[in-house]
Amino acid sequence: MMSGSTPFYQKHHRHYDRGYRSKELESAVSQYQSSSSSSYAARHFYLVSSGIRSSNLSESRLSPMPKRAKPTYLAMDKENQIIGYVVPIFRGSHEYASGFSDTEEARVKESAGYMARRNLFTSGLEMERTEQTSRKVSMRESAERICLSKRIYENEEHHKRMNKDSLMHAPEFVIKPRSHTVWEKQCVRLHCTVSGWPEPRVVWYKNNVTIDPMAHPGKYKLESSYNVHSLEISRCDFDDTAQYRVSAMNSKGELSSFASIVVKRFKGEVEEALPMPRHGLISEYGITFDTHIVDGFGVSFGREGETMSLGATVIISPNLARYQPEVQWYRDDVLLQPSKWCHMHWSGDKATLTLTHLNKEDEGLYTLRITTKSKYETYSAYVFVRDADAEVEGAPGAPLDVKCQDANKDYVIVTWKQPAVDGGSSILGYFVDRCEVGTTHWSQCNDTPIKFARFPVTGLVEGRSYTFRVRAVNKSGMSRPSRVSEVVAAMDPADRARMRGTSAPWTGQIIVTEEEPAEGVVPGRPKELEVTEATKNYVVLSWKPPGERGHEGIMYYVEKCVSGTDSWQRVNTEIPVKSPRFALFDLAEGKAYSFRVRCCNSAGVGEPSEATEATTVGDKLDIPSAPGRVVPTRNTDTSVVVSWEASRDAKELVGYYIEASIVGSNKFEPCNNKPVKGTRFICHGLVTGESYVFRVKALNAAGLSECSQQSEAIEVKAAIGGGIPHASPTPPYGISVLECVRDSMVLAWKQPTFIGGADITGYFVDYREVINGVPGTWHEANVKAVSDRAYRVSDLKENRKYQFQVRAANMAGVGIPSLPSGTFVCEEWTIAVPGPPHDLQVTEVRANTLVLLYKPPVYQGRDPVNGFYIDIKEADAEEEAWRGVNEKAVLTNYMKVRTLLKEGETYVFRVRAQNKAGVGKSSEPTEPVLAETKPGTTEIVVDVDDDGVISMNFACSNLTPDSKFVWSKNYEEITDDTRITVATSGEKSKATFNMPAEDDIGIYSCAVTHTDGACSSYTLSAEELKKLLELSHDHKFPIIPLKTELAVELQEKGRIRFWLQAEKISANGKIEYVFNDNSLSQGEKYKMNFNKDTGVIEMIMESLLPEDEGTFTFQLQDGKATNQSSLVLIGDVFKGLQKESAFMRKEWHRKQGPHFVEYLSYEVTPECCVILKCKVGNIKKETVALWYKDGREVKGDEKLTFTEGVLKLEIAQISKKDAGVYEIVLKDDRGQDTSTLNLTEQVKRQQANSSTALKIQSTDEGIRLYSFVSYYNEALQVTWHHKSIAFTDRIKSGVVGEQLWLQITEPTEKDKGKYAIEFHDGKGGLKRTVELSGQGETTAEFQMAPYFLYTAAIAERSKVPFRTHLIMCDLVSLSQALNLTCNISGEPLPEVVWLKNEREIVSDGHYVMKFEAGKYASFTITTVNTTDSGKYSILVKNKYGTESADFTVRRPQSLRKYYVYKYIEKDKEKRRKGYRVLSIGLRWFLW
């Protein structure tokens, strides 16, 4: 009999458990079981006597249920032999968390009763009948009971024939429990999954002692669900560290599995754990405080030099206004104190710790502890600090934990820890720096790097304080300095102890100190001399002072002796040491030494101490061995627990460094930058989905060990369930009808709001008929779960009313059913328009855009659907607020909404389909959608790699262990990889086009499951595809860009430089130099250079030979990228470059000895002296300068000057005889240089150029034309020109001193016109001209104006015994200026007075008188008028005598009238230009 027992096939199901039953169902089952035992026999007899055993029972006439085929659960082979058992789908449910109303309880009870009755495998169980008010329902249930009893009987007979032993098997652990290491006060849970039949009994043991949860209330919690068993231990303490065993047993056997739990205390020692609160856990004034730490800080990552803040919100109840809890922060169980490195703040409800300047010393486990009078709470998280970027590429990381030990008067030992990062090459050693407090100057303590992580610093000044830092160095350079040490004072330890705080309390002990030192006592022997430390770099000695040492302080001398000899040598001969510590350097490695110490003071040097044992110089501390096997274990989706075997026989072990590498990269990165002492560490900050390998290094003061063997690769993802058990999903909702025909209806529904932590595997649909408003019994519509959110329910009856419910299932089981839908009538739709679209989904939500996806209606109407309309409204708006998004129907099953969204608003959407008949019914609206761009939103990035491969890339940082990247084209998932290949690694996914073509045009999207809507899309248009293909071609066949093409330039010595500059080229670039298709190589003729930093490529040749004429080419290659540039040097271009190169080479050789910077030139002084000069360079004392003229040496040494590199030769009063070729020669032992100058033509040209403008002067005889020449000789040819000139007694020319003149005696009408004087130097000429008469048409009166002045001059000259050498005058009109000038000479300088009508003229605005340079006197009437007529005189005098000259100014009236007229008519243009038509001037020479 199987009544009251559970069917064996249900027990064998992997996820079976009675926990799926609701409380109401359990009650019904228990009542039925209690009554079934007494009534079974009677019912059985009644069924037999009534003939119910017959297969032709009439239950089909009584029951409204459709007749079904007899189910079978045996697996048959081809020969119909039983080979196994088929486990039916189990559909359990959990109680829905929200609860039920009274009516819902009745509905659930009814559903549970029906499901129990229809289950063929309940072994005779029958649910009690639910009372109904309807008579029809009671009759239907009675018939169903009869049918059920028959099936139960048949089932019993079937199992009598089956052999149950063939299905039984021993327990088996599908998933075994895993070990854990946790911190104190944390919770831990062990999981396992067990299979077996009969159902195994599971027992948990701790150290082989059965765990009884009742004996430890609240400590242990045992759970079993769907063959998944768990043990949860709350608030672990140190006593929970043990080996745990789980045992599963049934009738077929027993199997056990083991797991260990390690509970870590702070620092791992009982006495070093976090201290208890100071006041104990007691209530204050009867108040018990509850403390909760929320919004805590997580695992944090920082970099050296940054600032980091850790904070947590603290809730204390009851909340007393002025109550202040004790807030403490710990790092690695060490209480932190406020300092410049860390600041602490309490704001009343939040505790904050700020690390102002991160260093690797700050890495560790940080714990916040909040202590009240009654209890305390802690919260912990790890902080990782990475190295700052190295100042020099490849340099190691900075050392850490610099500390000072054994400080004394002039000595201290500095220790540190080696960094985890060596920069890619081994660390050569370390440098120790010190800085005296109060200064900023750092001085280096060691000249050569030391490898030992400990160094004795000597030479400190007693009484002063110091800080220290350490730097690491490798072949690439120096690291950044470490964090400075704490301040340490160079003083006696006893003095330091006396200076510490307050004195100790009275203990009742009497301390006997040493006797008072006596004066003038030679100190005794030092005591207890020993070698405290010995390395290959130094040896440290330590001793105690002697008892007898006098009043004054003592110092020490240290002596050494090579072992095996008696020769003692004093080490510190110049300055004795003050501290009873001393470090000896420069000892021979491998030799053995003995040491002794002497004390000294003013009284003398004491006896030596006892010598030490022989000490061999060398490292006494060995580098630790490599750690053992490394085992990684999954922890979370970004961390892995790494454990390893400790290094064997390691001495003075400092800790371990753990390194991780992504599989295949072969690049290891440190997981911790501060050594950890344990053999287990959680490596955080890993990439989810990537596979890593790990290795470990040990370190002590001697250095770092070799790396351990690499661990096995492990994929980073959360452990099973992520530590959270899965639950079944909540009910679906929003059931609607998409289509209805005579005997079937298509339903649609919405996904549950909570899927239970695991993917939904399918849905189950139930239906029931509603008759006269009374719902019937639920029937299952599908035995196999459906994956879509739409399903056609068949076998319905036309014009009947039905209700539906839907359940969702995942790996945890089947969820509870949804609320019953509305009542729908099963009648065929005949409307012409289409039905509603369904399965609306909103994706790619941004601040102003989103994408709406939907499926077409199941019911098409009379014609196919030809478009869709999308409607939108605000979520809280009325129904009338619906408005259309698109005016024209779209044909696709998706649409991107762009223009109608406002950031921060919430919207809902619906879709309507149309066909030729019109627009159909709208779909169900979507859930409200907030228009915002969520933080961390990323977009698809299109990339073309170096191989020209086009790919789309999408990254998501908030992945969960179950997240997957789903790529779609036009919002349909891509399943065919013929055109696109998808690869996912960690947080990134890449979709690569295999052969990009027009077939690939479309909208590509990537969605990430199990995230908060992470999705993005990219539209590949025809234009975009064309651009990508061009870019792909450029990447496949890349060209190195050039800043400049190949060019040539000349350098010093005439070198020829061919060069070009590449815009971008890597260090792996290669250059080939080609000349006329022949490759060139480095050698004496060709010097090649390639500057990889600037991209400059050059080739240098010393000279060009005829065979170098041709084409030069530079061919560049950088990976796949290539380029070349050519330069053609042929013909005149080549010859010109060759000639210029030869000239520059010659010039360079010339300048190696004395040479001319400026070649020979000349200049003429006002005294008519010619100076030949040149500028020379690179001269020395022995350099000789020789002058030559026409090949003969010039004996002009007295004129030779040699100042500031300038050589001069002066030729006074140059004449024809001085013409010739001048040459100067510079020479010394380095060589000589020559410069020449032909002075023949220059002499004549200079004489002509020195002439003045041709001027007119009236004389006693007539008119004289003249010009002055600064210097004159007979070689200068002078010619006078006039239209009718003829040299006679009336017209003569001549030379007087520097004056060249033409005298016209008694001028006539023929003498007017242009006169010119021409100077010839043999090659060219210079001409000066002057006009003797007026320009244009003039009257005879105007043309003879000079004659009037001439006669006036004669008249004045006859009155005054004054010789006028030259007079020049012109006629002026009224309102013009009159200027009289005179040249004066005399020594001493004469005085000048101007007179008018015998009265002295005073200078004012009308009369202006000047005497310039002691030679030129001028008199100017600014505006001539009629009152200016009269006699004017100039009087010059000095102590040797007086001279005077007179001049009369008068103006004929007739001329004035005519002149004014002619000025207006003929010279109007000149007046506009400001020209002065005529002027009057006088010039005298006083003899």
mmCIF file of C-alpha atoms in Angstrom, residues 992-1114:
data_model
loop_
_atom_site.group_PDB
_atom_site.id
_atom_site.type_symbol
_atom_site.label_atom_id
_atom_site.label_comp_id
_atom_site.label_asym_id
_atom_site.label_seq_id
_atom_site.Cartn_x
_atom_site.Cartn_y
_atom_site.Cartn_z
ATOM 1 C CA THR A 992 33.434 41.428 -35.722
ATOM 2 C CA PHE A 993 32.340 41.660 -39.346
ATOM 3 C CA ASN A 994 33.692 38.700 -41.281
ATOM 4 C CA MET A 995 33.314 40.178 -44.774
ATOM 5 C CA PRO A 996 31.695 43.635 -44.587
ATOM 6 C CA ALA A 997 29.279 44.209 -47.473
ATOM 7 C CA GLU A 998 25.931 45.779 -48.243
ATOM 8 C CA ASP A 999 24.191 42.800 -46.664
ATOM 9 C CA ASP A 1000 25.497 44.018 -43.303
ATOM 10 C CA ILE A 1001 23.686 47.363 -43.433
ATOM 11 C CA GLY A 1002 21.265 47.694 -40.536
ATOM 12 C CA ILE A 1003 20.844 48.577 -36.866
ATOM 13 C CA TYR A 1004 23.073 46.608 -34.504
ATOM 14 C CA SER A 1005 22.361 46.504 -30.791
ATOM 15 C CA CYS A 1006 23.906 44.844 -27.779
ATOM 16 C CA ALA A 1007 21.983 44.181 -24.575
ATOM 17 C CA VAL A 1008 23.372 42.810 -21.318
ATOM 18 C CA THR A 1009 21.084 40.507 -19.390
ATOM 19 C CA HIS A 1010 20.673 40.664 -15.605
ATOM 20 C CA THR A 1011 21.558 44.347 -15.514
ATOM 21 C CA ASP A 1012 19.583 47.526 -15.090
ATOM 22 C CA GLY A 1013 18.878 47.893 -18.794
ATOM 23 C CA ALA A 1014 22.447 48.114 -20.114
ATOM 24 C CA CYS A 1015 21.995 48.359 -23.872
ATOM 25 C CA SER A 1016 23.187 50.370 -26.862
ATOM 26 C CA SER A 1017 22.762 50.388 -30.637
ATOM 27 C CA TYR A 1018 24.687 51.460 -33.715
ATOM 28 C CA THR A 1019 23.276 52.196 -37.162
ATOM 29 C CA LEU A 1020 25.421 50.976 -40.043
ATOM 30 C CA SER A 1021 24.309 52.963 -43.088
ATOM 31 C CA ALA A 1022 25.643 52.736 -46.627
ATOM 32 C CA GLU A 1023 27.697 55.910 -46.147
ATOM 33 C CA GLU A 1024 29.089 54.685 -42.844
ATOM 34 C CA LEU A 1025 29.968 51.322 -44.396
ATOM 35 C CA LYS A 1026 31.840 53.088 -47.192
ATOM 36 C CA LYS A 1027 33.874 55.111 -44.675
ATOM 37 C CA LEU A 1028 34.686 52.035 -42.639
ATOM 38 C CA LEU A 1029 35.796 50.099 -45.715
ATOM 39 C CA GLU A 1030 38.106 52.956 -46.715
ATOM 40 C CA LEU A 1031 39.515 53.103 -43.198
ATOM 41 C CA SER A 1032 39.925 49.329 -43.210
ATOM 42 C CA HIS A 1033 41.883 49.531 -46.433
ATOM 43 C CA ASP A 1034 44.128 52.208 -44.941
ATOM 44 C CA HIS A 1035 44.777 49.998 -41.935
ATOM 45 C CA LYS A 1036 45.453 46.922 -44.048
ATOM 46 C CA PHE A 1037 47.853 48.802 -46.220
ATOM 47 C CA PRO A 1038 48.992 51.643 -43.989
ATOM 48 C CA ILE A 1039 51.311 54.469 -45.025
ATOM 49 C CA ILE A 1040 53.756 56.115 -42.686
ATOM 50 C CA PRO A 1041 52.888 59.842 -42.742
ATOM 51 C CA LEU A 1042 55.778 62.214 -43.470
ATOM 52 C CA LYS A 1043 56.182 65.718 -42.118
ATOM 53 C CA THR A 1044 58.799 66.516 -44.767
ATOM 54 C CA GLU A 1045 59.885 64.791 -47.948
ATOM 55 C CA LEU A 1046 63.474 63.834 -48.625
ATOM 56 C CA ALA A 1047 65.612 66.993 -48.814
ATOM 57 C CA VAL A 1048 69.295 67.842 -48.994
ATOM 58 C CA GLU A 1049 71.292 70.491 -47.152
ATOM 59 C CA LEU A 1050 74.937 71.386 -46.681
ATOM 60 C CA GLN A 1051 76.557 71.284 -43.286
ATOM 61 C CA GLU A 1052 79.902 72.294 -41.869
ATOM 62 C CA LYS A 1053 82.960 71.067 -43.791
ATOM 63 C CA GLY A 1054 80.752 70.861 -46.855
ATOM 64 C CA ARG A 1055 79.065 67.668 -45.677
ATOM 65 C CA ILE A 1056 75.943 66.719 -47.607
ATOM 66 C CA ARG A 1057 72.957 65.780 -45.422
ATOM 67 C CA PHE A 1058 69.998 63.933 -46.909
ATOM 68 C CA TRP A 1059 67.084 63.941 -44.453
ATOM 69 C CA LEU A 1060 63.354 63.586 -43.972
ATOM 70 C CA GLN A 1061 61.046 63.535 -40.956
ATOM 71 C CA ALA A 1062 58.284 61.030 -40.358
ATOM 72 C CA GLU A 1063 55.213 62.291 -38.566
ATOM 73 C CA LYS A 1064 54.742 59.067 -36.639
ATOM 74 C CA ILE A 1065 56.960 55.992 -36.542
ATOM 75 C CA SER A 1066 57.565 53.496 -33.745
ATOM 76 C CA ALA A 1067 60.849 52.355 -32.306
ATOM 77 C CA ASN A 1068 60.569 49.178 -34.384
ATOM 78 C CA GLY A 1069 60.614 51.105 -37.647
ATOM 79 C CA LYS A 1070 63.188 50.132 -40.277
ATOM 80 C CA ILE A 1071 64.863 52.319 -42.897
ATOM 81 C CA GLU A 1072 66.504 51.240 -46.161
ATOM 82 C CA TYR A 1073 68.733 53.707 -47.997
ATOM 83 C CA VAL A 1074 68.840 53.289 -51.777
ATOM 84 C CA PHE A 1075 70.917 55.004 -54.479
ATOM 85 C CA ASN A 1076 70.098 54.228 -58.111
ATOM 86 C CA ASP A 1077 68.341 50.988 -57.063
ATOM 87 C CA ASN A 1078 71.374 49.921 -55.018
ATOM 88 C CA SER A 1079 71.068 49.520 -51.260
ATOM 89 C CA LEU A 1080 73.456 51.604 -49.180
ATOM 90 C CA SER A 1081 74.947 50.583 -45.858
ATOM 91 C CA GLN A 1082 76.713 52.271 -42.985
ATOM 92 C CA GLY A 1083 80.386 52.919 -43.680
ATOM 93 C CA GLU A 1084 83.067 55.538 -44.215
ATOM 94 C CA LYS A 1085 81.215 57.180 -47.065
ATOM 95 C CA TYR A 1086 77.676 56.988 -45.681
ATOM 96 C CA LYS A 1087 76.698 57.810 -42.096
ATOM 97 C CA MET A 1088 73.084 56.896 -41.316
ATOM 98 C CA ASN A 1089 71.061 58.010 -38.301
ATOM 99 C CA PHE A 1090 67.443 57.443 -37.214
ATOM 100 C CA ASN A 1091 66.097 59.463 -34.268
ATOM 101 C CA LYS A 1092 63.121 57.444 -33.076
ATOM 102 C CA ASP A 1093 61.928 60.220 -30.761
ATOM 103 C CA THR A 1094 61.626 62.913 -33.421
ATOM 104 C CA GLY A 1095 61.196 60.710 -36.485
ATOM 105 C CA VAL A 1096 64.156 62.399 -38.243
ATOM 106 C CA ILE A 1097 66.004 60.093 -40.652
ATOM 107 C CA GLU A 1098 69.270 61.289 -42.161
ATOM 108 C CA MET A 1099 72.238 60.155 -44.224
ATOM 109 C CA ILE A 1100 75.454 62.206 -44.311
ATOM 110 C CA MET A 1101 78.178 62.159 -47.001
ATOM 111 C CA GLU A 1102 81.511 63.884 -46.642
ATOM 112 C CA SER A 1103 81.636 64.981 -50.281
ATOM 113 C CA LEU A 1104 80.027 64.479 -53.661
ATOM 114 C CA LEU A 1105 81.912 62.698 -56.389
ATOM 115 C CA PRO A 1106 80.891 62.474 -60.045
ATOM 116 C CA GLU A 1107 79.665 58.934 -59.543
ATOM 117 C CA ASP A 1108 77.220 60.194 -56.859
ATOM 118 C CA GLU A 1109 75.001 61.789 -59.483
ATOM 119 C CA GLY A 1110 71.614 60.073 -59.520
ATOM 120 C CA THR A 1111 68.514 59.345 -57.367
ATOM 121 C CA PHE A 1112 68.578 58.911 -53.603
ATOM 122 C CA THR A 1113 65.651 57.097 -51.927
ATOM 123 C CA PHE A 1114 64.679 56.462 -48.286
#
